[in-house]
XYZ file of C-alpha atoms in Angstrom:
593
model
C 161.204 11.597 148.114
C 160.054 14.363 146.218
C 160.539 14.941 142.406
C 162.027 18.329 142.802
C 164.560 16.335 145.291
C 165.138 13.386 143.348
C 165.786 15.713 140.107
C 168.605 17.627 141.788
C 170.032 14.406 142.966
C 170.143 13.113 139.302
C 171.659 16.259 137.803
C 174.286 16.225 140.487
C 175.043 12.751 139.734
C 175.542 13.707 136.251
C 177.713 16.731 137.162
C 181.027 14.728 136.299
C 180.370 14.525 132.703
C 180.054 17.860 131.343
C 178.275 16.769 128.439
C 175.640 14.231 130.234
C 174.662 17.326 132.042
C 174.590 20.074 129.550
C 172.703 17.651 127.324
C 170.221 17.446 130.464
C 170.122 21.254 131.045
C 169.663 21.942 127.049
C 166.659 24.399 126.555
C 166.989 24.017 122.719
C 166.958 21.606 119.524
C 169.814 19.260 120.897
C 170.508 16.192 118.973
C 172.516 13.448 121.858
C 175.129 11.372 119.562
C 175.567 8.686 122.439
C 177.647 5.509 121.870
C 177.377 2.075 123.824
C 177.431 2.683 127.338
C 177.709 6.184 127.516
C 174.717 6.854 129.717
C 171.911 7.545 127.039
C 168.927 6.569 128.682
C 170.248 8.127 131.954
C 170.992 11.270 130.381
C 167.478 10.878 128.495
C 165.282 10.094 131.112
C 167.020 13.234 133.639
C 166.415 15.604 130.537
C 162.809 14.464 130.506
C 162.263 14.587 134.362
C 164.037 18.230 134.046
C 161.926 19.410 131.389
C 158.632 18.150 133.594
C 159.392 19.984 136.494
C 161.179 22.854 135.311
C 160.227 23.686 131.341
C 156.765 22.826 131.161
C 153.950 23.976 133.257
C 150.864 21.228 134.313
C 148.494 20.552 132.689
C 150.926 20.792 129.126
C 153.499 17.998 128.888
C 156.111 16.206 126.807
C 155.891 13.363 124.331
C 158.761 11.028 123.800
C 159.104 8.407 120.838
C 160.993 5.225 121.101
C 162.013 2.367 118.818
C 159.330 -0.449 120.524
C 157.382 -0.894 123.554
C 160.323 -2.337 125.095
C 162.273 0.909 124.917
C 158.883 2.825 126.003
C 158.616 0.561 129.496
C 162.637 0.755 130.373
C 162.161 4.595 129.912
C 158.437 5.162 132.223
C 160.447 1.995 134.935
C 163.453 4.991 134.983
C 161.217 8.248 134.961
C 159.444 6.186 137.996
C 162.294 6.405 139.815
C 163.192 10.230 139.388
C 159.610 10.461 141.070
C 157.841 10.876 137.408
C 154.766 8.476 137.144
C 153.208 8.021 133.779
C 150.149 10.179 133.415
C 148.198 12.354 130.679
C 150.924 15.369 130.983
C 153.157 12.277 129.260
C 153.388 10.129 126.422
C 156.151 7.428 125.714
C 155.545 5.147 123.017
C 156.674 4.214 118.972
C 155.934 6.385 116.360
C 153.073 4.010 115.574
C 151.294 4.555 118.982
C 152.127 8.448 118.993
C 150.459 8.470 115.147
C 147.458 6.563 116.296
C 146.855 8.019 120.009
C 148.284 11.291 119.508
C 146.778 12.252 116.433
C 145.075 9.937 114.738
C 142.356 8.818 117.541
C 141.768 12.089 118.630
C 141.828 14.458 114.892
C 140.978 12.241 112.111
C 137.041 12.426 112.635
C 137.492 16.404 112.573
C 138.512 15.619 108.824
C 135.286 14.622 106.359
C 135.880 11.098 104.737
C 139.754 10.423 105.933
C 138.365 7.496 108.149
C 135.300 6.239 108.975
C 134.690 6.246 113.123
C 134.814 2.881 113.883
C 138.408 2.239 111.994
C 140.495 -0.470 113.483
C 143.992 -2.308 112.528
C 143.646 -5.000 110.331
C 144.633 -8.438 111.278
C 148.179 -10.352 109.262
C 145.237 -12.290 107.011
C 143.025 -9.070 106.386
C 146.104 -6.888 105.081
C 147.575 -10.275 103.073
C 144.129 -10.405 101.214
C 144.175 -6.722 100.518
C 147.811 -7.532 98.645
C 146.333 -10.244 96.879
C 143.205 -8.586 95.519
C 145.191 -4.748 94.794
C 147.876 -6.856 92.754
C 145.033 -8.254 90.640
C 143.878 -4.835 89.782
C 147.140 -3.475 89.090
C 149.193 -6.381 87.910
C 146.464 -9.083 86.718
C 149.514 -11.344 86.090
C 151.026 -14.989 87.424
C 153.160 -13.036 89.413
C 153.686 -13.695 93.301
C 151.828 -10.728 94.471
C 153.802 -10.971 98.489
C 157.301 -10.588 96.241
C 156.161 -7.635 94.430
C 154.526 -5.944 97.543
C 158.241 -6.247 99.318
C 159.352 -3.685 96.950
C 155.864 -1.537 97.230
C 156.609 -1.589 101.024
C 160.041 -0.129 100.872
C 159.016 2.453 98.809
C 155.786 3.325 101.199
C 157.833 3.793 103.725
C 160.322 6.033 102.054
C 158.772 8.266 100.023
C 156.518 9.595 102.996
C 155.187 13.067 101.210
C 153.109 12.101 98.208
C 153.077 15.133 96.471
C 156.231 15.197 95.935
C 156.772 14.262 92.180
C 159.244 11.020 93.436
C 156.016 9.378 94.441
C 155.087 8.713 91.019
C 157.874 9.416 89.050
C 160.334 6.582 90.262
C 158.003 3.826 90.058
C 154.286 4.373 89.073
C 153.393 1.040 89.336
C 154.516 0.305 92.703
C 152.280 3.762 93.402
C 149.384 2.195 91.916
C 149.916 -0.891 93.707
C 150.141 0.444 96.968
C 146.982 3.128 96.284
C 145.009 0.141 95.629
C 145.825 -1.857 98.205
C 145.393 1.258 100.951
C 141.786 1.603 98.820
C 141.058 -2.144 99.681
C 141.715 -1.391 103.277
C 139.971 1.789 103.805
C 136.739 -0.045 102.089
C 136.809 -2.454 104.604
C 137.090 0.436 107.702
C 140.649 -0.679 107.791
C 144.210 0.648 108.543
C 147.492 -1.064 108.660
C 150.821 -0.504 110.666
C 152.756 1.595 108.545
C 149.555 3.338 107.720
C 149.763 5.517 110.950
C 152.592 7.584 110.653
C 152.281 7.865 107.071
C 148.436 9.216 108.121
C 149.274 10.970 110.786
C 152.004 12.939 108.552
C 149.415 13.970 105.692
C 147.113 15.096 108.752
C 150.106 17.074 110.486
C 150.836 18.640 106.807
C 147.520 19.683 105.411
C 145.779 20.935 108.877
C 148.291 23.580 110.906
C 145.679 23.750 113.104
C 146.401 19.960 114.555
C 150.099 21.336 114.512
C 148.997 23.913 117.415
C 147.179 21.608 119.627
C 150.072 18.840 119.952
C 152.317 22.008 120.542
C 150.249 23.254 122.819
C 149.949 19.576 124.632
C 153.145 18.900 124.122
C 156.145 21.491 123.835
C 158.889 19.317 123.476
C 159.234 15.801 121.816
C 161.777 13.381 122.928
C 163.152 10.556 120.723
C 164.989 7.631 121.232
C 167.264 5.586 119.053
C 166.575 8.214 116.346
C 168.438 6.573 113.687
C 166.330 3.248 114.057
C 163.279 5.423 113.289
C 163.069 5.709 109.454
C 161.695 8.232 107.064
C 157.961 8.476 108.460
C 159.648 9.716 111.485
C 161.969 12.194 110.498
C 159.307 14.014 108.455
C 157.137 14.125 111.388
C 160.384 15.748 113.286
C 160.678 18.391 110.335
C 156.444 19.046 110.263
C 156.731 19.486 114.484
C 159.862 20.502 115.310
C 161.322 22.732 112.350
C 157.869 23.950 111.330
C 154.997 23.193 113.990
C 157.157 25.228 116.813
C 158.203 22.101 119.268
C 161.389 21.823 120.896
C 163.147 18.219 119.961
C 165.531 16.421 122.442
C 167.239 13.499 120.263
C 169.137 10.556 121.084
C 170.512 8.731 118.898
C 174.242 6.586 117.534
C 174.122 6.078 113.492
C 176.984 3.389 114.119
C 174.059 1.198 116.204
C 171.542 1.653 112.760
C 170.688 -2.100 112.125
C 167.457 -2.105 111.366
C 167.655 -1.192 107.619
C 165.027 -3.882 106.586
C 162.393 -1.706 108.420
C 163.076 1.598 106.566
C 165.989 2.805 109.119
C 168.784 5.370 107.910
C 171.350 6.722 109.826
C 171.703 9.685 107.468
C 168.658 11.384 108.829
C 170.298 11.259 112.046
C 173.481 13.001 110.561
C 171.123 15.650 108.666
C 169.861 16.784 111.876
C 173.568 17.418 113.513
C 174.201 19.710 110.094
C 171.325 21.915 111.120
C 172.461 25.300 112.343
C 169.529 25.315 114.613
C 170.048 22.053 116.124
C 172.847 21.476 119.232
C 174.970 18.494 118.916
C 176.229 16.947 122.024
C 178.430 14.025 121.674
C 178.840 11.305 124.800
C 182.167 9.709 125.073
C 182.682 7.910 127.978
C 181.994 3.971 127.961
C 180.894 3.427 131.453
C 179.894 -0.392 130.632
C 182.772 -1.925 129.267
C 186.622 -2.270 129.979
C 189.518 -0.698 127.826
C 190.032 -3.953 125.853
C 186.448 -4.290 124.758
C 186.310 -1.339 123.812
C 188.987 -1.384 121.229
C 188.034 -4.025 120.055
C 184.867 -2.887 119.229
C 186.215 0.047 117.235
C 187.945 -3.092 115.481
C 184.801 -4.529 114.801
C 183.135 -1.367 113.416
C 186.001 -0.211 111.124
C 186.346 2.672 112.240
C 188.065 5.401 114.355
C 186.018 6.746 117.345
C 187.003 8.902 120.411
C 185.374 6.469 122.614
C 187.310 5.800 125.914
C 186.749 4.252 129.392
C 186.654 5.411 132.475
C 189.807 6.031 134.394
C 190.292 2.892 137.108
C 187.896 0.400 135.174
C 188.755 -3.210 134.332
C 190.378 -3.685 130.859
C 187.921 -6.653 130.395
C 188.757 -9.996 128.650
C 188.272 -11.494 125.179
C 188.442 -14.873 124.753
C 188.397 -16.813 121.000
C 186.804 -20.166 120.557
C 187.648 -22.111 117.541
C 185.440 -25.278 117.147
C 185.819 -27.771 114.402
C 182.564 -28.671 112.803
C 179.502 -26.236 112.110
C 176.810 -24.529 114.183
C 176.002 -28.000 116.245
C 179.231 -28.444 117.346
C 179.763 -24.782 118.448
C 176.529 -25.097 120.447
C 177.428 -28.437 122.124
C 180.937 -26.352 122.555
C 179.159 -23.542 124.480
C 177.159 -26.139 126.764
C 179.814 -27.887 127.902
C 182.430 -25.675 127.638
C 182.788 -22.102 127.633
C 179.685 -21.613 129.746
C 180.986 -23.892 132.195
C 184.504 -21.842 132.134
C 182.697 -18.161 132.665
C 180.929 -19.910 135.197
C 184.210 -21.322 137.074
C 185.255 -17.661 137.069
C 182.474 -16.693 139.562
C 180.010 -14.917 136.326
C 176.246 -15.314 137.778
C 174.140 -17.383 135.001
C 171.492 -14.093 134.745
C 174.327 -12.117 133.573
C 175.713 -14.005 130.617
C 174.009 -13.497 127.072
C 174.595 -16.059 124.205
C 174.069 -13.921 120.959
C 173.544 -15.162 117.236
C 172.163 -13.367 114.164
C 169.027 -15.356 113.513
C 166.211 -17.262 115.735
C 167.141 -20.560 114.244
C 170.562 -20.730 115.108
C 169.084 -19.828 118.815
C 167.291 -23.405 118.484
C 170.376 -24.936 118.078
C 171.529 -23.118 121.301
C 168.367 -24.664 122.867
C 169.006 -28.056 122.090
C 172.689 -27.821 124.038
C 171.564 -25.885 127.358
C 168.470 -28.452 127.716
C 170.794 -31.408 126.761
C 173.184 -30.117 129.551
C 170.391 -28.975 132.138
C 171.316 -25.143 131.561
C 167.854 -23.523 132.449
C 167.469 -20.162 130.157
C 165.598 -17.129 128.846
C 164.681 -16.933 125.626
C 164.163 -13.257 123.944
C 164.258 -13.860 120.452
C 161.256 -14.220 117.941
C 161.288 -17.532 119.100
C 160.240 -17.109 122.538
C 157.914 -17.859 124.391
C 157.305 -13.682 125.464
C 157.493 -11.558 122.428
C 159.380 -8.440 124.339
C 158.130 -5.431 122.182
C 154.409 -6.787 122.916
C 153.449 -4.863 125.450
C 150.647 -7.722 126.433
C 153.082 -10.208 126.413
C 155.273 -7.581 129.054
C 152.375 -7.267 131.096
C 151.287 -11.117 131.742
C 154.482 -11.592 132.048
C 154.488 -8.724 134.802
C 151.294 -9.990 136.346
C 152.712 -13.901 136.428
C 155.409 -12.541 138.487
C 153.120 -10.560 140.936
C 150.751 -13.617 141.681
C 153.751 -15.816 142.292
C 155.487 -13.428 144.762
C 155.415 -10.263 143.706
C 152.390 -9.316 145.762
C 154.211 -9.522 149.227
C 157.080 -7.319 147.955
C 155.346 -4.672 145.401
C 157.035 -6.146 142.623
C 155.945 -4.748 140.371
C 154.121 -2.722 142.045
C 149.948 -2.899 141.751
C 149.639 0.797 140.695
C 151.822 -0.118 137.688
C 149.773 -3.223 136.693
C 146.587 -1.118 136.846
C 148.687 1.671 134.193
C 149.293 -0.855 132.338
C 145.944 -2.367 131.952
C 144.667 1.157 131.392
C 147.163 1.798 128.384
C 145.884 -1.787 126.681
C 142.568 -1.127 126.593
C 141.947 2.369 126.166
C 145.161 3.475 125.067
C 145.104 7.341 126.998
C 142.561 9.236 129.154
C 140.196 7.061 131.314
C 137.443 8.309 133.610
C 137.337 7.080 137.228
C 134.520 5.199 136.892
C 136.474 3.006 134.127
C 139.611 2.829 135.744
C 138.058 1.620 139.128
C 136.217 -0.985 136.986
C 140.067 -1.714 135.319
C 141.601 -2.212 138.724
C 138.052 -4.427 140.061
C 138.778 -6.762 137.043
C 142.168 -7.063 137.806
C 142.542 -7.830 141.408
C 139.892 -10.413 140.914
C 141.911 -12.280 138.611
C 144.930 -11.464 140.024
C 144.282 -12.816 143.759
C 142.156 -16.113 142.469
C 145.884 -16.913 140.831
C 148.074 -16.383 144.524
C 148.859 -19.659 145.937
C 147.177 -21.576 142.358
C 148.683 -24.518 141.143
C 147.764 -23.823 137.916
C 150.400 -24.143 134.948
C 150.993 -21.347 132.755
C 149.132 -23.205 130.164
C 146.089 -22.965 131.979
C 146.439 -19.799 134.078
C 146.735 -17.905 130.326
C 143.626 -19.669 129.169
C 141.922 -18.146 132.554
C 143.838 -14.728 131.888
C 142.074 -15.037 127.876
C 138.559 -15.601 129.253
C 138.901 -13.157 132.458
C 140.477 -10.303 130.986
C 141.221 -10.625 127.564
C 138.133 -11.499 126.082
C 135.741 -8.270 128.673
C 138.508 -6.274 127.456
C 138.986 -6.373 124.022
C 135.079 -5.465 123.968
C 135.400 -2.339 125.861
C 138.808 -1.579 124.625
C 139.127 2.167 122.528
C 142.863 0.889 121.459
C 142.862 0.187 118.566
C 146.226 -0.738 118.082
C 146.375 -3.581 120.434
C 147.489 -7.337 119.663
C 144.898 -9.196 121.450
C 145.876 -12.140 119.796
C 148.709 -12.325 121.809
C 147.553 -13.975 124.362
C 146.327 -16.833 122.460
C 149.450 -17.158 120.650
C 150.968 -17.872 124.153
C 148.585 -20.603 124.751
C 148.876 -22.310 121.873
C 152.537 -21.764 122.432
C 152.068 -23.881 126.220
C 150.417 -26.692 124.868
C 150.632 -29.328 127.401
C 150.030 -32.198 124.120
C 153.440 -30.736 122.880
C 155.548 -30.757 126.213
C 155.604 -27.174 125.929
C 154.031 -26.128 128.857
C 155.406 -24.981 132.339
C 155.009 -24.047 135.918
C 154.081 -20.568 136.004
C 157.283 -19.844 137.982
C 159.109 -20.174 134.957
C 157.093 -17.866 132.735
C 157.462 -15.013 135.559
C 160.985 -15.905 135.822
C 160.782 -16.201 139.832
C 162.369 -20.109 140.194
C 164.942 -19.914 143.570
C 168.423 -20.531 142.894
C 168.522 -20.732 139.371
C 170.035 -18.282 136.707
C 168.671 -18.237 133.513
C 171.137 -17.183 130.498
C 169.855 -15.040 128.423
C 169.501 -16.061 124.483
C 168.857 -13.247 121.927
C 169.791 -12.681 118.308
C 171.855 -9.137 117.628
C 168.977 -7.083 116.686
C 167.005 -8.066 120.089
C 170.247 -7.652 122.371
C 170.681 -4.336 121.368
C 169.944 -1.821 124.075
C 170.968 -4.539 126.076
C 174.036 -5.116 128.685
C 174.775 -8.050 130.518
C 177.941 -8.662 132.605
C 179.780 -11.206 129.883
C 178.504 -11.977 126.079
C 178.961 -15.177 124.127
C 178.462 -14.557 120.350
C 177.708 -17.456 118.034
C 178.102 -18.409 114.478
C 180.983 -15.838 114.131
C 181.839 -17.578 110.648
C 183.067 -16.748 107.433
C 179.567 -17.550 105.780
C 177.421 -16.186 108.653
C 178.900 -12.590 109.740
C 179.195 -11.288 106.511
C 176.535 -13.720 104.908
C 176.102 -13.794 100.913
C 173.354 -11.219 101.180
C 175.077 -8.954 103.370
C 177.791 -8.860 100.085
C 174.929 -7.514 97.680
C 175.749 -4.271 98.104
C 178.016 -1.480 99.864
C 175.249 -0.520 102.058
C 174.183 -4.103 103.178
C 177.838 -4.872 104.099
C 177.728 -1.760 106.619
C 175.062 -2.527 108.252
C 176.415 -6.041 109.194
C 179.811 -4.659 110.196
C 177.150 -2.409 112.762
C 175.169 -5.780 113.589
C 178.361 -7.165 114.416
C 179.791 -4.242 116.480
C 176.066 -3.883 118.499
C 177.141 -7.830 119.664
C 180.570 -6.530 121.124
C 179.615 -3.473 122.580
C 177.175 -5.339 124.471
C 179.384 -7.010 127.546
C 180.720 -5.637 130.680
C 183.631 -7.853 131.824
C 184.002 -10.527 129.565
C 183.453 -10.853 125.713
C 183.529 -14.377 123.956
C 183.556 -15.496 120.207
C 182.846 -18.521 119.366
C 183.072 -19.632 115.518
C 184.370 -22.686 113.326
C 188.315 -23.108 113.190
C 189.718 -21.415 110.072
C 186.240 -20.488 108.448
C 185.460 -17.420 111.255
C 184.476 -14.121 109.963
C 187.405 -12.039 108.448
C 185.984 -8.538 110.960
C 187.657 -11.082 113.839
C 190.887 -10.458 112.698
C 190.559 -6.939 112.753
C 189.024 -7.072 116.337
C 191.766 -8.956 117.878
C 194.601 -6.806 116.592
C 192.867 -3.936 117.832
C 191.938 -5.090 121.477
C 195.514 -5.782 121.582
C 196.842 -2.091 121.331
C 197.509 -0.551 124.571
């Protein structure tokens, strides 16, 4: 099927919802305020197909930023399937990647003494050290130099323009802090992670002339989840968009902002919907959930939203699950109880998420399923897979192709191979380097078919067969190579960690996995019925989250991104008379017609 064909089927299937579709056809600034289950990434990913085929002639393209690499491979999976492959007229990737392929890589050495050539990302120890040795210099105290650099890093990643007299003025010494730390770096040919937009911005500012060539690569920038995006950003969006000449497509929901702790506001969302210039189309329909969840929800957020479902959908059920005793006893209670009962009502295992608001309450989950012999999926930062590394996505991918996925094309071999191009060189490869890619990685890839190796030692032969040729070829330099090792260390057959490599690819016959994920990893995230755990008084509101107005808001979001995340069923689990107070207000409102 042809693009052109499978475009106008996608707009057509959009036709019924006037605003899905004019948000599609939009040939302006258009900011997408899109609440759970209204169709974002479907409206998204047709806008972007449209604007391909229709708005932008080859060989110029579009560029679209996402929250994390996660985001990036659900949206290039999608575009796939509108007939859209990823190539160079493209790019989809974080802020961080955009920064360091997009302008970074290919501008700084136009720009005497900004880098030196041969910069690269420096490792978690490298950038620790740096802290250590800039808060001698500035400090020269008994102070805990990690505590103080918490502070320096909020403030680095908020006050983006240093010229602006806030830079100084509101805290000089975290200024001189961070200076000397960047100084450390830069004398070792070093950058770190937030260095690249916050580079990429001063480059952008100071030299129009790099303005001009992304507009002229790219006319129109795409972001997703705008409002998880933080300052670095949205100053990037006003240098491009308001000043540098590109059209911007945003998508975004300030009531799903829950990633404060990383420099997210869901004001600069709002500023952009006050612009005069700017479009703002508003999706309303929940297409995920039934009417009860999603009145509840509004219960859960606190506030009034002209959300509704869609005429002839389920209402959906919510069911409460007091438990006396603490966390163990609500995750024995979930074992043998109210996964057993969603179960009995015909719910497939694959489609039920148990959700919690920190990694170690998900090993307390653990310790029930395996007790009960409930197999699972773990997604949290306690997995085995970290899901927004894109090396961990692809051995994952290529586990799943060696045991299987090679007789049905899934996933297909052309992805692998786009894949393994955007790991090692990040962009633009010649033939001759992406034949020897592809060589490499059908070798490996067919001496693994029909291998009874575990995934303990089929990673080990993925480190020394691929990895370790790669990383000294690779021109990314933005790439966590140490991934992979992490993973083996992670299988270590002397700690009865490791597995059959059916497992890690996910492809065992006949049994389900439930999904386990904390709030912040779920988001994004729909699965047919949700269990959330730990809904307690102390937990959801915690002490912290009562520090301060703002705080407090962004758990009542946490809290409403858990909700908003089941189809049919929604389930709250939580101690008897010590749950949080927000269930309260849930319940009454699920319970108006």
């Amino acid at each position: 099927m042809s693009n052109h064909l499978a475009l106008i089927r996608a707009l057509a299937d959009l036709q019924g919802n006037p605003e899905q579709y004019n948000a599609a056809c939009e040939h302006g600034h258009c900011v997408v305020l899109a609440g759970p289950g209204s169709g974002k990434t479907k409206t998204l990913t047709t806008a972007m197909a449209r604007t391909l085929i229709e708005d932008v002639i080859d060989p110029r393209g579009v560029a679209c930023i996402t929250y994390n690499n996660e985001c990036a491979i659900e949206l290039e999976m999608r575009l796939a399937k509108l007939g859209i492959k990823s190539s160079d007229r493209s790019f989809i990737g974080t802020v961080h990647s955009f920064a360091l392929t997009q302008v970074i890589g290919p501008y700084a050495r136009c720009i005497v003494g900004l880098l030196p050539d041969d910069f690269r990302v420096a490792t978690r120890s490298e950038s620790r050290d740096a802290i250590e040795i800039a808060y001698e210099k500035v400090f020269n105290d008994a102070g805990n130099p990690h505590d103080r650099w918490r502070f320096a890093e909020e403030k680095r990643r908020r006050d983006v323009d240093r010229n602006l007299p806030s830079w100084r003025g509101s805290n000089h010494e975290l200024a001189d802090f961070i200076e000397a730390y960047e100084d450390e770096l830069r004398h070792s040919g070093l950058i770190d992670f937030d260095d690249m937009p916050l580079i990429a911005f001063r480059m952008i500012k100071d030299h129009p002339w790099i303005r001009n060539a992304l507009r002229a690569r790219f006319p129109v920038l795409f972001v997703d989840e705008y409002q998880d995006l933080g300052q670095a950003l949205h100053e990037l969006v006003l240098l491009l968009c308001f000043e540098g000449g590109l059209r911007l497509f945003a998508v975004g929901d300030a009531d799903q902002s829950i990633y404060g702790f990383t420099g997210a506001n869901p004001e600069l969302l709002q500023r952009l919907t006050k612009r005069d210039d700017v479009r703002t189309i508003r999706l309303r329909f929940n297409y995920r959930s039934g009417g009860k969840i999603i009145r509840a929800s509004l219960g859960a957020l606190g506030e009034e939203r002209d959300y509704r479902g869609v005429e002839g959908a389920s209402e959906g059920e919510l069911t409460f699950w007091p438990v006396e005793g603490g966390h163990e006893l609500q995750a024995q209670h979930i074992a043998k109880t109210v996964l057993p009962a969603l179960l009995s009502r015909g719910l497939r295992s694959e489609q039920i998420a148990i959700l919690y608001r920190a990694a170690w309450l998900g090993d307390k989950v653990v310790d029930s399923l395996e007790r009960s012999n409930i197999t699972y999926i773990r997604t949290d930062s306690n997995a085995l897979v970290k899901r927004s590394s894109r090396l961990a996505r692809f051995i994952e991918a290529c586990a799943g192709w060696v045991t299987g996925g090679w007789q049905v094309a899934d996933p297909p071999y052309e992805r692998l191979v786009g894949q393994a191009i955007g790991l090692v060189y990040g962009g633009r490869v010649t033939e001759f380097e992406e034949q020897a890619l592809s060589q490499q990685l059908m070798a490996f890839l067919r001496g693994s078919i029909d291998s009874s190796e575990t995934t303990h030692v089929w990673l080990q032969r993925f480190q020394q067969e691929l990895i370790t040729p790669w990383q000294s070829i690779s021109r990314n330099a933005h790439q966590e190579w140490e991934v992979c090792l992490e993973m083996i260390k992670r299988t270590d057959p002397r700690d009865n960690n490791d597995m059959l490599l059916t497992i890690l690819s996910g492809r065992i016959d006949g049994t389900g996995r439930v999904t386990l994920s904390t709030l912040h990893s779920a988001k994004g995230r729909e699965f047919d019925a949700v269990i959330l755990f730990g809904i307690n008084s102390d937990d959801i509101p915690n002490w912290r989250d009562k520090k301060s107005p703002l705080a407090l808001r962004e758990a009542r979001r946490l809290f409403y991104v858990g909700v908003t995340r089941p189809r049919k069923e929604l389930c709250l689990v939580y101690q008897k008379n010590h749950h949080s107070p927000w269930i309260a207000e849930l319940y009454q409102r699920s319970q108006q017609p």
